[in-house]
PDB file of C-alpha atoms in Angstrom:
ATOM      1  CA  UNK A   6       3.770   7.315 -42.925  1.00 58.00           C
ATOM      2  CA  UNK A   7       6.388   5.508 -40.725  1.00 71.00           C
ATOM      3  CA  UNK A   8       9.191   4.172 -42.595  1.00 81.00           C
ATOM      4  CA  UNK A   9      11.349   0.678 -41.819  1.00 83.00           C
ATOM      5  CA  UNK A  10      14.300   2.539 -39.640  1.00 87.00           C
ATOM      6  CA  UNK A  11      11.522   4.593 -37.470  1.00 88.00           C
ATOM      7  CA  UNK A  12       9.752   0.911 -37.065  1.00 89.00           C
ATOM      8  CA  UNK A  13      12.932   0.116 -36.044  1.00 90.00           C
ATOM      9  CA  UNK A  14      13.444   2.689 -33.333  1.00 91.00           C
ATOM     10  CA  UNK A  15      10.097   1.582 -31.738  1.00 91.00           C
ATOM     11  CA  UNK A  16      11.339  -1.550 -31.488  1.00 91.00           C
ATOM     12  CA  UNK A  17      14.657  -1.145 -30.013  1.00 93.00           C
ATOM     13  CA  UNK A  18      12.760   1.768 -27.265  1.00 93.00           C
ATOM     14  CA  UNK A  19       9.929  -1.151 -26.849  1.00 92.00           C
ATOM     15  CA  UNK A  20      12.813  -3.592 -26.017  1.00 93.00           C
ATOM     16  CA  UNK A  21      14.800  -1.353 -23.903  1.00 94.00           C
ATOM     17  CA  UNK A  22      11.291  -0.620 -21.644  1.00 93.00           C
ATOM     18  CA  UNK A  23      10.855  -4.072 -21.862  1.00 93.00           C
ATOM     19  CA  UNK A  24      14.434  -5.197 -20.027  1.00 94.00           C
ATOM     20  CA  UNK A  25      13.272  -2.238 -17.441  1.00 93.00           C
ATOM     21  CA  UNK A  26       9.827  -4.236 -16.217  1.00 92.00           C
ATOM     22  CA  UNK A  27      10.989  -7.554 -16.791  1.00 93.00           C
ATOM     23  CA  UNK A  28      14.214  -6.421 -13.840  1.00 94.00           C
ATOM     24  CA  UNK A  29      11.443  -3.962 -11.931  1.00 92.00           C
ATOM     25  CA  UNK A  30       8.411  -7.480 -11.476  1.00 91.00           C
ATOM     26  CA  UNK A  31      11.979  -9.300 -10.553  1.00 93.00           C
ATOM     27  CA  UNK A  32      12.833  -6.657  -7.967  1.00 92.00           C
ATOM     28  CA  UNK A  33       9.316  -6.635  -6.343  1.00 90.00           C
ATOM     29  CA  UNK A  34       8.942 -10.522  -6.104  1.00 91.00           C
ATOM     30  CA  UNK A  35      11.762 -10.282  -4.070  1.00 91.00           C
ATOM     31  CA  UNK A  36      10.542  -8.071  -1.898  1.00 89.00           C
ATOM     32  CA  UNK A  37       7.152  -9.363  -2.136  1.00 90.00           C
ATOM     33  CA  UNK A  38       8.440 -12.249  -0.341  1.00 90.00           C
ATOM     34  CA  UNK A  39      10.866 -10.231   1.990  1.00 90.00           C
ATOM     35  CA  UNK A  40       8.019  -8.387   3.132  1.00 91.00           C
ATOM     36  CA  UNK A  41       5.475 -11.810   3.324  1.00 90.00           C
ATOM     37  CA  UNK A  42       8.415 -12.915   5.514  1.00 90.00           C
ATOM     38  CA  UNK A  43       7.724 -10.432   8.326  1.00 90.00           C
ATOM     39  CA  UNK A  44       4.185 -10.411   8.150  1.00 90.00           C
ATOM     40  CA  UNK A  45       4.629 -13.940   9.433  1.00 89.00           C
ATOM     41  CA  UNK A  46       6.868 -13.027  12.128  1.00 88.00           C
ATOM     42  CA  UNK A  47       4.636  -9.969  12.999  1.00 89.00           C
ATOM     43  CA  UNK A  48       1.053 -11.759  13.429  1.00 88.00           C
ATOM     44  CA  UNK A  49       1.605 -14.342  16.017  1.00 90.00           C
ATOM     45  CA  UNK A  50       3.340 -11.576  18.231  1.00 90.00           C
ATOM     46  CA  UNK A  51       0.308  -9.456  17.483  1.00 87.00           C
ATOM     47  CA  UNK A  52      -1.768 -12.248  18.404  1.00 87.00           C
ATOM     48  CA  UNK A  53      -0.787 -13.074  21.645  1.00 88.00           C
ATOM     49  CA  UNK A  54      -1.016  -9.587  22.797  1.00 87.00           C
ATOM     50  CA  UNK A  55      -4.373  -9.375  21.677  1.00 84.00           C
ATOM     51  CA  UNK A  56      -5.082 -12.895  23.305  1.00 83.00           C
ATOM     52  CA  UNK A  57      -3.090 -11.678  26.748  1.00 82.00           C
ATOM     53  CA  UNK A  58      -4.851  -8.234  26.642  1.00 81.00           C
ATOM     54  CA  UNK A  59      -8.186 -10.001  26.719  1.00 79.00           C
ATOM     55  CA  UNK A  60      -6.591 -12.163  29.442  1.00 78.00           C
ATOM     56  CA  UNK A  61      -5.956  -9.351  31.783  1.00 79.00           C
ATOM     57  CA  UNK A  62      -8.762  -7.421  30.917  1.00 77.00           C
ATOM     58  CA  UNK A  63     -11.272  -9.393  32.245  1.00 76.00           C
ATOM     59  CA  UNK A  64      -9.857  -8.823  35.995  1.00 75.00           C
ATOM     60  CA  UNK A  65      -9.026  -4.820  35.534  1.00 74.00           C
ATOM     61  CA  UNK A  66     -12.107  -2.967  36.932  1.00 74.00           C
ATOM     62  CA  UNK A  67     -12.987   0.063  36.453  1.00 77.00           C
ATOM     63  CA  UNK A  68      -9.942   0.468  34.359  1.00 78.00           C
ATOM     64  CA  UNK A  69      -9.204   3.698  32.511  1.00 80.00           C
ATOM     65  CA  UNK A  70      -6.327   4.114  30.203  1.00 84.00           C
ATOM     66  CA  UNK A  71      -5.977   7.397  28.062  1.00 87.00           C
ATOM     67  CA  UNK A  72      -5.853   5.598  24.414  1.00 88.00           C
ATOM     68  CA  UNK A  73      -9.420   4.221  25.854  1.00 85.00           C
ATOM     69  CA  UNK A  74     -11.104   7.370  26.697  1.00 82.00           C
ATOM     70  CA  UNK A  75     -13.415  10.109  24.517  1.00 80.00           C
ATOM     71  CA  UNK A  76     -11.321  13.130  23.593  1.00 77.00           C
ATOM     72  CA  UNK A  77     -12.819  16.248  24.351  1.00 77.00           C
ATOM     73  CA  UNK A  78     -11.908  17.952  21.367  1.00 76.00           C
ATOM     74  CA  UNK A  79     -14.880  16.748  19.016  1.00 81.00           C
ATOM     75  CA  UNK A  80     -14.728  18.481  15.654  1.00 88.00           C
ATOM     76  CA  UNK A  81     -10.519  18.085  15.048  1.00 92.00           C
ATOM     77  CA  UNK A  82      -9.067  14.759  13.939  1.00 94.00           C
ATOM     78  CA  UNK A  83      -6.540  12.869  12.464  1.00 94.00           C
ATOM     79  CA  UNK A  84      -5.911  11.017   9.111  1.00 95.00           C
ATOM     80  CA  UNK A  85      -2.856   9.115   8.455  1.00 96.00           C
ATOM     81  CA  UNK A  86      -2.385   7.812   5.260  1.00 95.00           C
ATOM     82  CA  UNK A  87      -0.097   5.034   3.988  1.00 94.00           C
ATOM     83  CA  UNK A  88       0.664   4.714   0.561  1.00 93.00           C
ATOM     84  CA  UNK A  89       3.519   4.250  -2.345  1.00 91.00           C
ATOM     85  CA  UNK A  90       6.556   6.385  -1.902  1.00 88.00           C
ATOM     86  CA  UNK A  91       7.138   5.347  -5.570  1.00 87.00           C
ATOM     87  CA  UNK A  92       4.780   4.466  -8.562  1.00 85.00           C
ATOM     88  CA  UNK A  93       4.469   2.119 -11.021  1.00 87.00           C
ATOM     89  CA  UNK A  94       2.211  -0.205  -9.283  1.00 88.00           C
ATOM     90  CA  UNK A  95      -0.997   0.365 -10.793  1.00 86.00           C
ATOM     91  CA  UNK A  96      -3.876   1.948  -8.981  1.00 89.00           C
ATOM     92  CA  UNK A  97      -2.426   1.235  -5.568  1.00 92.00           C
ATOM     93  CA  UNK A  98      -2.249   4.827  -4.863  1.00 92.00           C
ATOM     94  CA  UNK A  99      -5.419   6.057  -7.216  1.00 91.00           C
ATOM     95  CA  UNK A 100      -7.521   3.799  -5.523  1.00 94.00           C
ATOM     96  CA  UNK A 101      -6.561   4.992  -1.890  1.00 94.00           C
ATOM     97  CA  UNK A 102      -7.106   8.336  -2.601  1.00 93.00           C
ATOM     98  CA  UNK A 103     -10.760   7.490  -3.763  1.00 94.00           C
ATOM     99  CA  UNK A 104     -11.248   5.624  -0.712  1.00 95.00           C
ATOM    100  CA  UNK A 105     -10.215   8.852   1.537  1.00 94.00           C
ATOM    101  CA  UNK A 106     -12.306  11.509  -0.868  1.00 94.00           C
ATOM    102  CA  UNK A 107     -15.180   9.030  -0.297  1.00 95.00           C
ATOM    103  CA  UNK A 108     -14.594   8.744   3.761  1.00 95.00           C
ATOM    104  CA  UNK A 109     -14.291  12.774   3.792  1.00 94.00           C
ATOM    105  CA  UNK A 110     -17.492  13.236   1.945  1.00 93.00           C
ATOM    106  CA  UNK A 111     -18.982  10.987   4.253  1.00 94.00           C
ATOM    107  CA  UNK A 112     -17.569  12.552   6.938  1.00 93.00           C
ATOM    108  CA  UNK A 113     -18.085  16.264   6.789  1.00 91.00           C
ATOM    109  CA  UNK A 114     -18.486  17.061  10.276  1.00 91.00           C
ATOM    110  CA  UNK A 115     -15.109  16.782  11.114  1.00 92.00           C
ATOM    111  CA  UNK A 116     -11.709  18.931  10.475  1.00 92.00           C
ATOM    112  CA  UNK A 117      -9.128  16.702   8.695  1.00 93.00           C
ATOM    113  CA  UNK A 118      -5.036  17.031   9.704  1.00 93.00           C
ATOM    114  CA  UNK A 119      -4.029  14.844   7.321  1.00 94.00           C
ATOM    115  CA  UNK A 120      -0.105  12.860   7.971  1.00 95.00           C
ATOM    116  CA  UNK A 121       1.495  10.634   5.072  1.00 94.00           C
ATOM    117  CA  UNK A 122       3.644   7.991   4.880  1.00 93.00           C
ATOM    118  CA  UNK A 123       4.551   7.722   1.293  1.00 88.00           C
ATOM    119  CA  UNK A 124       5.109  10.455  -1.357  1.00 87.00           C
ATOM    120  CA  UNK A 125       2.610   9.225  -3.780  1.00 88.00           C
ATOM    121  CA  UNK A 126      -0.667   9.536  -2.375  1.00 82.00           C
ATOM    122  CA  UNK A 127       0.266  13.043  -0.706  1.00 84.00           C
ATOM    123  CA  UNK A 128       1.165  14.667  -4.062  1.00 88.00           C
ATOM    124  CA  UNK A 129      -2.028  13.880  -5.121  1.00 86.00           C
ATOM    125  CA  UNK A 130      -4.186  14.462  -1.905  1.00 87.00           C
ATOM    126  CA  UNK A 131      -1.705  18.076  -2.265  1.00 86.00           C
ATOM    127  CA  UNK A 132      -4.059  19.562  -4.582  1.00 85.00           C
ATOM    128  CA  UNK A 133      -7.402  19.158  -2.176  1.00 85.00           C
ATOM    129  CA  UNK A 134      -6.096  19.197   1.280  1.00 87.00           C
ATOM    130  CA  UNK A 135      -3.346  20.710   3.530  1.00 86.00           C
ATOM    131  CA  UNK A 136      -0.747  17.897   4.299  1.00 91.00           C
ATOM    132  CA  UNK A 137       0.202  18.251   8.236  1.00 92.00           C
ATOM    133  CA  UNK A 138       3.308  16.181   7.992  1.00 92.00           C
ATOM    134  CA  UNK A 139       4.936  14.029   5.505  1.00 92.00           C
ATOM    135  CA  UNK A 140       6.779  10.837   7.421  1.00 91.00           C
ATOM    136  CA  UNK A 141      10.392   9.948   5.881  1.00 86.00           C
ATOM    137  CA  UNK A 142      12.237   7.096   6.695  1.00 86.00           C
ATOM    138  CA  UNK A 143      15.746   5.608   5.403  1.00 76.00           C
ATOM    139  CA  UNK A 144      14.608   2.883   3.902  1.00 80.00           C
ATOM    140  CA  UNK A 145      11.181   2.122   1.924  1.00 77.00           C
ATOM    141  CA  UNK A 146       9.844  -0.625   4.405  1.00 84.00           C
ATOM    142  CA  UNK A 147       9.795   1.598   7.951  1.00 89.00           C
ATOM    143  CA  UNK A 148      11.576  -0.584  11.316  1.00 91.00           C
ATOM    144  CA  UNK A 149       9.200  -1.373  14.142  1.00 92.00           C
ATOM    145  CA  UNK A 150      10.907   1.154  15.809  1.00 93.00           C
ATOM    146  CA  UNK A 151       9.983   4.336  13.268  1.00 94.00           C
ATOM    147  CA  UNK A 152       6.520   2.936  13.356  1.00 94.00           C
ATOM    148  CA  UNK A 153       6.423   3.142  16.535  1.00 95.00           C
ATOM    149  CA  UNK A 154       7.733   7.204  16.513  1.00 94.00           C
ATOM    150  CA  UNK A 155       4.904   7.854  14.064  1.00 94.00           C
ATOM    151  CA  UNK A 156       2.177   6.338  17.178  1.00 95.00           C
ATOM    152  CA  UNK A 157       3.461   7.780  19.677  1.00 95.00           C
ATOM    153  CA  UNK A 158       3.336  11.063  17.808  1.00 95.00           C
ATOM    154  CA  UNK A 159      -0.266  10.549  17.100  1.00 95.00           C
ATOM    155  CA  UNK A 160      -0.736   9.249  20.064  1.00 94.00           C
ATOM    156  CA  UNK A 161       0.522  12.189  22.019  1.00 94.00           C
ATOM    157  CA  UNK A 162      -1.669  14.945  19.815  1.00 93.00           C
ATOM    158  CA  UNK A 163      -4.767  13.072  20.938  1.00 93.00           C
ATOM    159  CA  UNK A 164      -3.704  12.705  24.299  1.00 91.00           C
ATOM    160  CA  UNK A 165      -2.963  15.988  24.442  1.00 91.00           C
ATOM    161  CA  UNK A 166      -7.171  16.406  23.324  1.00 90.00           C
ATOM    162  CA  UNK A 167      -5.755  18.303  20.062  1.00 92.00           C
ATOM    163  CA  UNK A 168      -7.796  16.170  17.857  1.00 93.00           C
ATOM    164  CA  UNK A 169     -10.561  13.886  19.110  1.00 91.00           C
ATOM    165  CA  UNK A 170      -9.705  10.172  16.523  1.00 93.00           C
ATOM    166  CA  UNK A 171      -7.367   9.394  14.772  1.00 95.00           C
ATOM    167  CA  UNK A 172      -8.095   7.471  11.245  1.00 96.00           C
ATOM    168  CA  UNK A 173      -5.890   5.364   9.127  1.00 97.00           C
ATOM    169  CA  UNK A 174      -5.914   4.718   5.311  1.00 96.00           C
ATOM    170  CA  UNK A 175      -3.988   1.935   3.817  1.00 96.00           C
ATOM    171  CA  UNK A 176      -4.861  -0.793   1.169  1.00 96.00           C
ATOM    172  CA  UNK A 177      -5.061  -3.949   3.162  1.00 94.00           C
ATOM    173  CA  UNK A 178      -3.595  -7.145   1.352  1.00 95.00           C
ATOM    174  CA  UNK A 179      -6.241  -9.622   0.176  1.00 90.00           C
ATOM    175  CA  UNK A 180      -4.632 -11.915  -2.138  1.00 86.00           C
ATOM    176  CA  UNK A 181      -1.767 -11.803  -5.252  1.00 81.00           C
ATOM    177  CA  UNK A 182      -4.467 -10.255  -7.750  1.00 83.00           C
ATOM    178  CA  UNK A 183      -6.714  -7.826  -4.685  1.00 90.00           C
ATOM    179  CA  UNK A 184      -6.160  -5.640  -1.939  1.00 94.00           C
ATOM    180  CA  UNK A 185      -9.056  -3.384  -0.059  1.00 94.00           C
ATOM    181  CA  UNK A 186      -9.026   0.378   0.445  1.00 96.00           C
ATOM    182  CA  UNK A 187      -9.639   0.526   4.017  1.00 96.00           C
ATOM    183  CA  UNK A 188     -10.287   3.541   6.869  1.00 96.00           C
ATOM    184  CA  UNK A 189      -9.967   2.778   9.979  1.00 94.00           C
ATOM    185  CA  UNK A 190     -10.310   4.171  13.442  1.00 94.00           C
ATOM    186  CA  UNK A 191      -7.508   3.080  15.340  1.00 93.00           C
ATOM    187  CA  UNK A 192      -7.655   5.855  18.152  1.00 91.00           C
ATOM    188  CA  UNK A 193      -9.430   5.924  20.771  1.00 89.00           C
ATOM    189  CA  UNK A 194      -8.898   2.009  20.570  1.00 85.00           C
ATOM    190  CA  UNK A 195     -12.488   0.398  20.337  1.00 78.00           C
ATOM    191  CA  UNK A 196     -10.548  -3.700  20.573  1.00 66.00           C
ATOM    192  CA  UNK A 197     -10.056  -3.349  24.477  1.00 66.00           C
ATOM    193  CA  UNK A 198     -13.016  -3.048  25.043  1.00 68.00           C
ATOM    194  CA  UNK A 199     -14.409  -5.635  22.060  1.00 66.00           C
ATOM    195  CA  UNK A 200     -11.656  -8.318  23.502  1.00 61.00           C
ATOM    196  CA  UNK A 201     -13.295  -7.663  27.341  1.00 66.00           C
ATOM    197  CA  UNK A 202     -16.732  -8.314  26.081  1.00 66.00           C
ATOM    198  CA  UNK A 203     -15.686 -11.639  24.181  1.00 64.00           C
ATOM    199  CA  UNK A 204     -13.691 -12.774  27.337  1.00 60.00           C
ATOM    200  CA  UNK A 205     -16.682 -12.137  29.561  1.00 61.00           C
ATOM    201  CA  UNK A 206     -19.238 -13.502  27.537  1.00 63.00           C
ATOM    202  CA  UNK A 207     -17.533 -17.030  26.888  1.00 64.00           C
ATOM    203  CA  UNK A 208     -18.465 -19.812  28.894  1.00 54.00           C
ATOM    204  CA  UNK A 209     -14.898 -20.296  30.609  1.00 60.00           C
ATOM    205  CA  UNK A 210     -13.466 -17.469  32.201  1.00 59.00           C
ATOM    206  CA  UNK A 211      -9.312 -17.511  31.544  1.00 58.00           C
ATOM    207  CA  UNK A 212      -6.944 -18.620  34.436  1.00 62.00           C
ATOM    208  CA  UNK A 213      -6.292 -15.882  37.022  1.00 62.00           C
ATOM    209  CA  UNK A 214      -2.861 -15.971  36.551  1.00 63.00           C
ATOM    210  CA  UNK A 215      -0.377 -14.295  39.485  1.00 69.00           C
ATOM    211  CA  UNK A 216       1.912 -11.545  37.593  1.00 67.00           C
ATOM    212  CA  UNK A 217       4.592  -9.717  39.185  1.00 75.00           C
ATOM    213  CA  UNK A 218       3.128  -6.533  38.652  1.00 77.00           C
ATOM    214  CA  UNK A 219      -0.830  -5.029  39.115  1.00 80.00           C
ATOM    215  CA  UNK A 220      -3.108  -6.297  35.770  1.00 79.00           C
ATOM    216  CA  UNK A 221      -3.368  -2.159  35.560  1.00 83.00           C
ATOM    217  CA  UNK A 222       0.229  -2.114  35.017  1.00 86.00           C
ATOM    218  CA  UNK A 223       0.239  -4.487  32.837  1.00 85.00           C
ATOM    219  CA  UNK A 224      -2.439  -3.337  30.779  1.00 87.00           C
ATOM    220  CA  UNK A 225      -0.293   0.212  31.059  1.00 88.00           C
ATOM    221  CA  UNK A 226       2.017  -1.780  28.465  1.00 89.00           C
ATOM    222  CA  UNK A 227      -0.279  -3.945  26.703  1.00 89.00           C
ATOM    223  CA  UNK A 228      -2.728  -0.933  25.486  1.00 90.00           C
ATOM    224  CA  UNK A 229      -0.227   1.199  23.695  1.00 92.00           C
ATOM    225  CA  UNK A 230       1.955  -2.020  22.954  1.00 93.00           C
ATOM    226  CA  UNK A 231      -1.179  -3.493  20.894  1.00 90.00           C
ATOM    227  CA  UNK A 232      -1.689   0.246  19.352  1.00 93.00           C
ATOM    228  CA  UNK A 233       1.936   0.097  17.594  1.00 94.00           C
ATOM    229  CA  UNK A 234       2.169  -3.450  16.573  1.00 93.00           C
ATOM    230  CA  UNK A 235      -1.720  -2.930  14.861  1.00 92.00           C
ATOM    231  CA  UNK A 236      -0.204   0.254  12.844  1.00 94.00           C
ATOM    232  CA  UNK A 237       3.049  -1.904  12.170  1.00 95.00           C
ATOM    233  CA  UNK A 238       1.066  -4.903  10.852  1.00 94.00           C
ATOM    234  CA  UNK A 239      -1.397  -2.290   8.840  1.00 94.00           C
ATOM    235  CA  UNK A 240       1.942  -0.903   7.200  1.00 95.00           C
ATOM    236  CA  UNK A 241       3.155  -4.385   6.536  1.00 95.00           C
ATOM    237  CA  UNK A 242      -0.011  -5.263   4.583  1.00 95.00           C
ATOM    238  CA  UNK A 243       0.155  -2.358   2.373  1.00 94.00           C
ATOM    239  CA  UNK A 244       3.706  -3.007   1.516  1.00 94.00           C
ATOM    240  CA  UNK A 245       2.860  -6.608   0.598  1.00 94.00           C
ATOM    241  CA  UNK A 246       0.176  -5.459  -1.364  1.00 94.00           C
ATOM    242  CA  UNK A 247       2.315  -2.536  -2.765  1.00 93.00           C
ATOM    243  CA  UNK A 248       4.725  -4.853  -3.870  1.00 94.00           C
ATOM    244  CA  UNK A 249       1.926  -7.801  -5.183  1.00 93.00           C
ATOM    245  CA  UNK A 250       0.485  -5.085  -7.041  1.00 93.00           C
ATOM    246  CA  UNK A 251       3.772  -3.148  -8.987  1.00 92.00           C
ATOM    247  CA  UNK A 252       4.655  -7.174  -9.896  1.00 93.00           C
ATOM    248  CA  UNK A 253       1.494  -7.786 -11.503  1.00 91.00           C
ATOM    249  CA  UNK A 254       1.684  -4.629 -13.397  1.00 91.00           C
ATOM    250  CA  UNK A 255       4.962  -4.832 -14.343  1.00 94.00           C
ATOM    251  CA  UNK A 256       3.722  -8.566 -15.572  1.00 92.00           C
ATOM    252  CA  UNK A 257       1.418  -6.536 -17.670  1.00 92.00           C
ATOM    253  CA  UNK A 258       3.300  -4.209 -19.011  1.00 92.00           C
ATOM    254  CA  UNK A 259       6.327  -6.439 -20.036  1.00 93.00           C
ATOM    255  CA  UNK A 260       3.403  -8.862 -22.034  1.00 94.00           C
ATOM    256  CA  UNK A 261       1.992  -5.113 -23.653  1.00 94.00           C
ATOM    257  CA  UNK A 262       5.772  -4.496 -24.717  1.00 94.00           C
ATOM    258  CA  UNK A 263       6.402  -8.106 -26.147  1.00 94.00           C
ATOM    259  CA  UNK A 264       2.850  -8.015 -28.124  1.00 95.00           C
ATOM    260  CA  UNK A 265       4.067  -3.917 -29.311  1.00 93.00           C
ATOM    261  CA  UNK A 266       7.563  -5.900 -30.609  1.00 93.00           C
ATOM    262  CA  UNK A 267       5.881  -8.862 -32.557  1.00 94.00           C
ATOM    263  CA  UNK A 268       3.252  -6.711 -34.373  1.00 92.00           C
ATOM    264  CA  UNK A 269       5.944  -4.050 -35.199  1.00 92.00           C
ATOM    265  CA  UNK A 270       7.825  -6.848 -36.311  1.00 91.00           C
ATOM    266  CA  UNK A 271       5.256  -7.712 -38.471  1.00 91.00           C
ATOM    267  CA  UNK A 272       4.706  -4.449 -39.519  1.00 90.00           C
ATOM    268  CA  UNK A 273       8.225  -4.019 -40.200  1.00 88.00           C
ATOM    269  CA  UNK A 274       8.995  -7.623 -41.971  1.00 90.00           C
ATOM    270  CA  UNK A 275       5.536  -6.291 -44.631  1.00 87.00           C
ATOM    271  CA  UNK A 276       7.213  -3.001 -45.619  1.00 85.00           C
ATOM    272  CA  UNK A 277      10.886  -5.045 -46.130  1.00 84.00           C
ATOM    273  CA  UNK A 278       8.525  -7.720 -48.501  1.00 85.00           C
ATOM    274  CA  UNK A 279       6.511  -4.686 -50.263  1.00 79.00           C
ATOM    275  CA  UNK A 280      10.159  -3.097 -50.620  1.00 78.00           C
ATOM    276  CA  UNK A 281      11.607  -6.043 -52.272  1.00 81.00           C
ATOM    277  CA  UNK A 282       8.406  -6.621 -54.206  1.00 82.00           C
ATOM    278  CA  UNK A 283       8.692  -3.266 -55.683  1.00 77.00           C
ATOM    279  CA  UNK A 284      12.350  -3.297 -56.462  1.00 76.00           C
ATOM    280  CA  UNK A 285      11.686  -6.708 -58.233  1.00 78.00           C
ATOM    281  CA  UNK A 286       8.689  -5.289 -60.460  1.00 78.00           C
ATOM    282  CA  UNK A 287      11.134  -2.252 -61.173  1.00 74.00           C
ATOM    283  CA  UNK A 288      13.680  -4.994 -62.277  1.00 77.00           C
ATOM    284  CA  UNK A 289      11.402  -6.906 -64.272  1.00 75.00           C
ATOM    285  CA  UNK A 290       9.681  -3.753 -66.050  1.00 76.00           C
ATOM    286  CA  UNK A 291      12.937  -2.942 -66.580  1.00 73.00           C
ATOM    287  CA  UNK A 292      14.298  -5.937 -68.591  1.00 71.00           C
ATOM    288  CA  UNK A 293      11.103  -6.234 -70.574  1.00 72.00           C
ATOM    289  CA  UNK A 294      11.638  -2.546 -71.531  1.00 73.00           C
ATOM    290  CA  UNK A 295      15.139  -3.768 -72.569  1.00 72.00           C
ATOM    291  CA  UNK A 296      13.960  -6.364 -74.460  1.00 72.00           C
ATOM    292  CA  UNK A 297      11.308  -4.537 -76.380  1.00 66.00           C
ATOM    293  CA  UNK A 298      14.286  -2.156 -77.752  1.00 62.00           C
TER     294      UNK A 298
END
């Protein structure tokens, strides 16, 4: 049975783990709303190149553009997965890995290279699958720029017909409290020719503007410019949900420390009274014995 100093040393351990997630839901608030910050900066550039891309697609004929076409390589393909590169955040990464298991099971007829962005959800996936390449970067939140090396990468292995798609897995941001394992095919791009199809089948066709170059040039740059910023605003919506998700459980886990201190406490503050009680009964017992001699 646990005496009052070894109540004590749960208490001052529960305290210390408590100063650790009160400073660790601090930390990812703040980037919470670093991260929120960029996503707003990042959609309405995403936007209008999805809303110029359907522009300019609508007067390319009989345009062909390799991110658009069928690979010939059929049974090979690509899976890159974004998770945590650290933990404490719940079942950000647990839940991801579920997703992908699921999407593989489903999925048998193809050969999975699997890439990672993230430590976390590789050293589990580790155990079940080969891991073609693990993507580092100098900072937890990758630049547009190291985004972008990680697409063109992919990009040029499917151009190059050595895998036929390429998938992504990342938890899309919902809200504060949710966020949705998703897998997604993101090459060969199926939104150039969704966007075309919308733009054709509206009422108004859009203004044929004059460019300085060819609307095939154009789309040259739009296609693989639309490619990047969708992986970049995928990675930004994990983070944000990364980050929502390690703050809430952090939240948790300081309220399971500060409920651990009050009912040791308790616990503690009944031994000290059944201590004193006993000494006082030995006292007593004591005196009467006195007085009996």
């Amino acid at each position: 049975m646990p005496n009052i100093r070894d109540i004590k040393k749960r208490i001052n351990g529960a305290k210390q783990t408590l100063k650790i997630t009160m400073a660790l839901k601090l930390v990812s608030g703040s980037m919470l709303a670093k991260v929120q910050g960029r996503v707003k900066g990042a959609r309405p550039y995403n936007a209008e190149l999805e809303k110029t891309l359907k522009t300019a697609s609508v007067f390319a004929y009989d345009y062909a553009h390799k991110y658009l076409l069928e690979s010939s390589e059929k049974k090979k393909v690509a899976l890159l997965v974004m998770s945590s590169e650290r933990g404490l955040c719940g079942s950000y990464n647990s839940m991801l890995v579920r997703k992908i298991h699921e999407f593989i099971n489903q999925n048998k007829q193809y050969d999975y290279q699997i890439y990672c962005i993230g430590k976390k959800a590789s050293e589990i996936m580790a155990k079940d699958y080969t891991i073609a390449k693990k993507f580092t970067f100098a900072k937890n939140e990758p630049s547009y720029a190291e985004i972008e090396g990680v697409a063109n990468e992919l990009g040029a292995i499917f151009e190059r017909s050595e895998v036929g798609k390429v998938f992504l897995a990342y938890n899309h941001f919902q809200s504060a409290l949710t966020f949705t394992p998703t897998v997604l095919q993101v090459l060969p791009l199926t939104s150039y020719e969704t966007h075309r199809k919308e733009a054709l089948a509206s009422k108004e066709l859009p203004p044929d503007y004059k460019y300085d170059v060819s609307v095939e040039e154009m789309l040259d740059y739009l296609i693989p410019e639309l490619y990047v910023s969708s992986l970049f605003n995928c990675q930004l919506s994990a983070l944000t949900a990364e980050y929502s998700t390690r703050m809430w459980a952090m939240e948790n886990a300081s309220k399971n420390c500060q409920d651990l201190i009050k009912r040791l406490t308790i616990k503690m503050n009944k031994m000290r009274q059944g201590s004193i009680t006993k000494e006082l009964i030995e006292i007593v017992s004591g005196a009467e014995t006195m007085k009996a001699r």
